[in-house]
Structures are given as C-alpha cells and as structure tokens.
Coordinates of C-alpha atoms in Angstrom, one line a residue:
M284 CA -114.4 -20.8 -116.6
K285 CA -114.5 -17.5 -118.5
R286 CA -117.1 -17.3 -121.2
L287 CA -115.5 -16.5 -124.6
L288 CA -117.4 -14.3 -127.0
P289 CA -116.5 -13.3 -130.6
L290 CA -116.1 -9.6 -131.0
L291 CA -116.2 -8.0 -134.4
L292 CA -113.9 -5.1 -135.4
I293 CA -115.2 -2.8 -138.1
L294 CA -112.5 -2.2 -140.7
P295 CA -111.8 1.5 -141.4
L296 CA -113.5 2.6 -144.6
A297 CA -111.3 3.4 -147.6
G298 CA -111.4 7.1 -148.4
F299 CA -113.2 7.8 -145.1
R300 CA -114.6 11.3 -144.8
P301 CA -116.4 12.7 -141.8
A302 CA -120.0 13.5 -142.5
P303 CA -121.9 16.5 -141.3
L304 CA -122.9 16.0 -137.7
P305 CA -126.6 15.0 -137.0
P306 CA -128.7 17.1 -134.6
P307 CA -127.3 16.4 -131.1
M308 CA -128.9 13.7 -128.9
P309 CA -128.9 13.7 -125.2
Q310 CA -126.2 11.4 -124.1
D311 CA -123.7 10.6 -121.3
G312 CA -121.0 8.6 -122.9
P313 CA -118.6 8.2 -125.9
V314 CA -121.0 7.1 -128.7
R315 CA -123.6 8.9 -130.8
V316 CA -126.2 7.1 -132.8
A317 CA -128.2 8.1 -135.9
L318 CA -130.3 6.3 -138.5
V319 CA -129.5 6.8 -142.2
D320 CA -132.0 6.5 -145.0
R321 CA -129.8 4.8 -147.6
D322 CA -132.2 5.3 -150.4
R323 CA -132.4 9.1 -149.8
G324 CA -128.7 9.3 -148.7
T325 CA -129.6 11.4 -145.6
E326 CA -129.4 11.0 -141.8
L327 CA -132.8 11.0 -140.3
R328 CA -133.5 13.7 -137.8
S329 CA -134.5 12.6 -134.3
Y330 CA -137.3 14.3 -132.4
P331 CA -137.8 14.4 -128.6
A332 CA -141.1 13.1 -127.1
D333 CA -141.8 11.9 -123.5
G334 CA -138.2 11.4 -122.7
Q335 CA -137.3 9.5 -125.8
R336 CA -135.9 10.2 -129.3
W337 CA -138.1 9.4 -132.3
V338 CA -137.1 9.0 -136.0
A339 CA -139.5 8.9 -139.0
G340 CA -138.8 6.1 -141.4
E341 CA -140.3 5.1 -144.8
R342 CA -141.5 1.6 -145.5
G343 CA -139.4 -0.1 -148.2
H344 CA -136.4 2.1 -147.7
R345 CA -133.0 0.6 -146.7
Y346 CA -131.4 2.1 -143.6
A347 CA -128.2 2.0 -141.7
V348 CA -127.4 2.5 -138.0
R349 CA -124.6 5.1 -137.9
L350 CA -122.3 5.0 -134.9
Y351 CA -119.9 7.7 -133.9
N352 CA -117.1 7.0 -131.5
D353 CA -116.3 10.5 -130.1
S354 CA -113.8 9.1 -127.6
P355 CA -110.0 8.8 -127.9
R356 CA -110.2 5.1 -127.0
R357 CA -111.7 1.9 -128.6
V358 CA -115.2 1.0 -127.5
L359 CA -117.4 -2.1 -127.9
V360 CA -121.0 -1.4 -129.1
V361 CA -123.6 -4.1 -128.6
L362 CA -126.3 -3.3 -131.2
S363 CA -130.0 -4.2 -130.7
V364 CA -132.5 -3.8 -133.5
D365 CA -136.2 -4.6 -132.5
G366 CA -134.8 -6.3 -129.4
V367 CA -132.6 -8.7 -131.5
N368 CA -128.8 -8.7 -131.5
A369 CA -127.8 -7.6 -135.0
I370 CA -124.8 -9.9 -135.1
S371 CA -125.9 -13.1 -133.4
G372 CA -129.7 -13.0 -133.8
E373 CA -130.2 -13.7 -130.1
D374 CA -132.6 -11.8 -127.9
A375 CA -130.4 -8.8 -127.2
D376 CA -128.5 -8.4 -124.0
P377 CA -125.6 -6.2 -123.0
S378 CA -123.4 -9.2 -122.3
Q379 CA -123.4 -10.3 -125.9
T380 CA -121.1 -9.9 -128.9
G381 CA -120.8 -6.5 -130.6
Y382 CA -118.8 -4.2 -132.8
V383 CA -115.5 -2.6 -131.8
L384 CA -114.9 1.0 -133.0
N385 CA -111.5 2.6 -133.2
P386 CA -110.9 6.1 -131.6
G387 CA -112.8 8.7 -133.5
Q388 CA -114.3 6.2 -136.0
R389 CA -117.7 6.6 -137.7
A390 CA -119.2 3.3 -139.0
D391 CA -122.5 2.5 -140.7
I392 CA -124.0 -0.9 -139.8
T393 CA -126.2 -1.7 -142.8
G394 CA -127.8 -5.0 -141.9
W395 CA -128.1 -8.3 -140.0
R396 CA -124.7 -10.0 -139.9
K397 CA -124.7 -13.3 -141.8
T398 CA -120.9 -13.9 -142.1
Q399 CA -117.7 -11.9 -141.7
D400 CA -118.2 -10.7 -145.2
E401 CA -121.9 -10.3 -145.7
V402 CA -125.1 -8.8 -144.1
A403 CA -128.8 -8.9 -144.9
Q404 CA -129.9 -5.3 -145.3
F405 CA -131.9 -3.4 -142.7
V406 CA -135.1 -2.4 -144.4
F407 CA -138.1 -0.5 -143.0
S408 CA -140.9 -3.0 -143.3
S409 CA -144.4 -3.6 -141.8
P410 CA -144.3 -4.8 -138.2
S411 CA -145.5 -8.3 -139.2
G412 CA -142.8 -8.4 -141.9
S413 CA -139.9 -7.5 -139.5
Y414 CA -137.2 -10.1 -138.8
A415 CA -138.2 -10.0 -135.1
S416 CA -141.8 -10.8 -135.8
R417 CA -141.0 -13.5 -138.3
T418 CA -138.9 -15.2 -135.7
G419 CA -141.6 -15.0 -133.0
R420 CA -140.3 -11.9 -131.1
P421 CA -142.7 -9.0 -132.0
D422 CA -142.7 -7.3 -128.6
N423 CA -139.9 -4.8 -129.1
V424 CA -140.4 -3.9 -132.8
G425 CA -139.7 -0.2 -133.5
V426 CA -136.6 0.4 -131.4
V427 CA -132.8 0.5 -132.1
G428 CA -130.5 0.5 -129.1
V429 CA -126.8 0.3 -128.2
A430 CA -125.0 -0.8 -125.0
V431 CA -121.5 0.7 -125.0
F432 CA -118.4 -0.6 -123.2
E433 CA -115.1 1.2 -122.8
E434 CA -111.9 -0.8 -123.1
A435 CA -109.8 -1.6 -120.0
R436 CA -106.6 0.3 -119.8
R437 CA -103.4 -1.8 -120.1
L438 CA -100.4 -1.0 -117.9
Y439 CA -98.0 -2.5 -120.4
P440 CA -97.6 -2.6 -124.1
R441 CA -99.5 -5.4 -125.8
P442 CA -99.9 -6.1 -129.5
Q443 CA -103.5 -6.2 -130.9
P444 CA -104.1 -9.7 -132.2
I445 CA -106.2 -10.1 -135.3
L446 CA -108.6 -12.9 -136.3
R447 CA -109.1 -14.2 -132.8
D448 CA -112.2 -15.4 -131.1
R449 CA -111.5 -14.2 -127.6
A450 CA -113.0 -11.5 -125.4
G451 CA -112.8 -10.2 -121.9
P452 CA -115.1 -11.6 -119.2
A453 CA -118.8 -11.1 -119.9
P454 CA -120.6 -8.6 -117.7
A455 CA -122.2 -10.2 -114.6
A456 CA -125.6 -11.5 -115.5
A457 CA -127.4 -9.5 -112.7
E458 CA -125.9 -6.2 -113.7
A459 CA -126.3 -6.7 -117.5
S460 CA -129.9 -7.8 -116.9
A461 CA -130.6 -4.7 -114.7
A462 CA -129.4 -2.4 -117.5
A463 CA -131.5 -4.3 -120.1
D464 CA -134.6 -4.2 -117.7
A465 CA -134.2 -0.4 -117.2
S466 CA -134.2 0.1 -121.0
A467 CA -137.2 -2.2 -121.4
S468 CA -139.1 -0.4 -118.7
R469 CA -138.7 2.9 -120.6
I470 CA -140.1 1.3 -123.7
E471 CA -143.0 -0.4 -122.0
G472 CA -144.0 2.8 -120.1
Y473 CA -144.4 4.6 -123.4
S474 CA -145.9 1.8 -125.5
A475 CA -148.7 1.4 -123.0
K476 CA -150.3 4.6 -124.1
S477 CA -149.4 4.7 -127.8
Q478 CA -150.9 3.1 -130.9
A479 CA -149.4 0.1 -132.6
P480 CA -146.2 0.8 -134.5
A481 CA -146.4 1.1 -138.3
L482 CA -142.8 0.0 -139.0
G483 CA -140.4 -2.8 -138.2
T484 CA -137.0 -3.8 -139.6
G485 CA -137.0 -6.5 -142.3
H486 CA -134.4 -9.0 -143.3
G487 CA -133.4 -7.6 -146.7
A488 CA -131.2 -8.5 -149.6
R489 CA -127.6 -9.7 -149.0
E490 CA -124.7 -7.2 -149.5
S491 CA -121.0 -7.2 -148.8
S492 CA -119.8 -5.9 -145.5
S493 CA -116.4 -7.1 -144.1
V494 CA -115.3 -7.3 -140.5
R495 CA -112.7 -9.2 -138.6
D496 CA -112.3 -10.6 -135.1
T497 CA -110.3 -8.9 -132.3
D498 CA -109.7 -9.1 -128.6
F499 CA -111.4 -6.6 -126.3
E500 CA -111.4 -6.4 -122.5
R501 CA -114.3 -4.6 -121.0
A502 CA -113.4 -2.0 -118.5
T503 CA -116.6 -2.5 -116.5
R504 CA -119.1 -5.3 -116.0
S505 CA -122.1 -3.0 -116.9
P506 CA -122.4 -0.7 -119.9
A507 CA -120.8 2.7 -119.7
Q508 CA -123.7 4.0 -121.9
V509 CA -127.1 2.8 -123.1
L510 CA -128.8 4.7 -125.9
Q511 CA -132.0 4.0 -127.9
L512 CA -133.9 5.5 -130.8
R513 CA -137.6 4.7 -131.4
Y514 CA -138.7 4.7 -135.1
D515 CA -142.1 4.8 -136.7
S516 CA -143.9 6.2 -139.7
A517 CA -144.2 10.0 -140.1
R518 CA -148.0 9.6 -139.8
N519 CA -147.7 7.8 -136.5
L520 CA -145.2 10.4 -135.2
R521 CA -147.6 13.2 -136.1
A522 CA -150.4 11.3 -134.3
R523 CA -148.2 11.4 -131.2
G524 CA -148.0 15.1 -131.4
I525 CA -144.5 15.3 -132.8
L526 CA -144.0 18.1 -135.3
L527 CA -141.8 16.9 -138.2
D528 CA -139.8 19.1 -140.5
S529 CA -140.2 18.2 -144.2
P530 CA -136.9 17.4 -146.0
S531 CA -137.2 20.6 -148.0
R532 CA -137.4 22.7 -144.8
L533 CA -134.4 21.2 -143.1
D534 CA -131.4 23.5 -142.8
R535 CA -128.6 22.5 -145.2
Q536 CA -125.2 24.2 -144.9
P537 CA -122.9 24.4 -148.0
Q538 CA -120.2 21.8 -148.1
A539 CA -116.9 22.1 -149.8
F540 CA -116.6 18.4 -150.3
P541 CA -120.1 17.0 -151.0
N542 CA -118.7 13.5 -151.9
R543 CA -119.6 13.6 -155.7
Y544 CA -117.7 13.1 -158.9
V545 CA -117.6 15.6 -161.8
P546 CA -120.7 14.9 -164.0
D547 CA -120.8 15.3 -167.7
P548 CA -122.1 18.8 -168.8
P549 CA -125.6 19.0 -170.4
A550 CA -125.8 18.3 -174.1
R551 CA -126.0 21.4 -176.3

C-alpha cells in the first residue's frame, strides 16, 4: 500500500515583488536558500568555511527561511530546522512532508507550522531554549537544511486538485536514509572540531501564515538537491576564523522600488 503524505502548497503572495538576490551559494539544483533577519529586514550573508556555508544570527531576532525556486517547474522542498521537520515536528527525513513551490516562486517560511493558517515564529534563541532541545533532540541544533524533489512529468493534461491529502510514493527508505546520513556526516565531521553553538531556533509567538494542500508526484525516489546552512553567533563565527562584513560595510545597490510608502514630510 502506498504511503500517503500531506503536502503543503505555499500560496502566492499578494503584491509579490522579487527581492535583490543574495550572494550566490554553491548549488547543483533548482532551489536557493537564504536566512532573513526579520527584525532588521535583511537577508543574512552566508560565508564559506571548511566546505559549508555559515550565517551569523542574533539572539532574540525573528528569522525566516527564504526559498527561491529558480526552475520552470514545481518543486517539493522538505525543510529541516535543527534536525526537525518544520511542518510535522518529526526528526527530519527527506521522505517526509514539505512545501511545494510554483515555478519561479520566492517564499519565506517564517516558523514552525501549527495549522494551515498559523505558524510559531522562528526565533534565534540559546541552544537550550531551542525547540529541538526542549523536545529532547539537541544534537543537530544550528543547521537549516532542505531536500528538494522535482515533479514527475505528466504525459497527458491533468487538473491540479486543491485541498487534498495525497502525494506520490515516498522515497525508498534506504535511499532517503543515505541522503540524510550523508548530510549528517558533513555536520558531524565539522562539529567534532568546533566549539559548542551559541544559537538555536526557538518556538516563538504565533502568527498568520496560510497554505493549502496539493498533490505532488516526486520524479525520483531520492532528492534532486540537498542544501544546508549552518548558523551561529557572530562571535563564534569569528572564533572559527570567518571574517564577517559589518552591515554598514555591505555593498548596497540603489533600488528603484525599495518597497516603501510615501512618508509624511518633516514638521517645519
């Protein structure tokens, strides 16, 4: 019997506008990932170190995982935060439920999914205050990862059903486990020689975030792409030998549409 998994489709944002692209990340697939400091309103720059990408977060700040689907086809993104599936709360595995992105779509995932209309905000916290640690799973605190699946091509027209609870066959357990183990080995290999992380992801305040169910048939049994971002405090990143740019020194290009309304003029 086929295992049925709920898949969530991110609804297109009203008044959607493309954002300036973040610094490029090494990748081999259709999706790019960035972390966004929501309190500062900026994408966080990632820095290379020992074969991984690192991001400096700030404790107490809300953040979002920004996903870019650069492909002309829908993709399924299984999102792991601190080793926990951000939708189901399970120990993350590529075979699990995820978000479906439309062609060319950018979407911000702002928290742990509680219902189809609500999330608990992602907040940079202490490691002990992270959701993973508070639920007895502290081993993978400090990493955000995605497993990306492309959609199977259909040879005949077929309508896209909405509000369904069906999905294509789950990836074979052995292949999905191998992909997860490969990702875990990269983390463990680095963690063995680094100090304890200073940040984790907490379970923050509730906020509105609406999605709907959709059907999605995976083109392959194993992910087409696996990406991960490590995050820690700026102090810890500097201790690892990573040279950080201060926000005031980052290049900023003029924008014709900076996404602001007209303010009142200063009082005379």
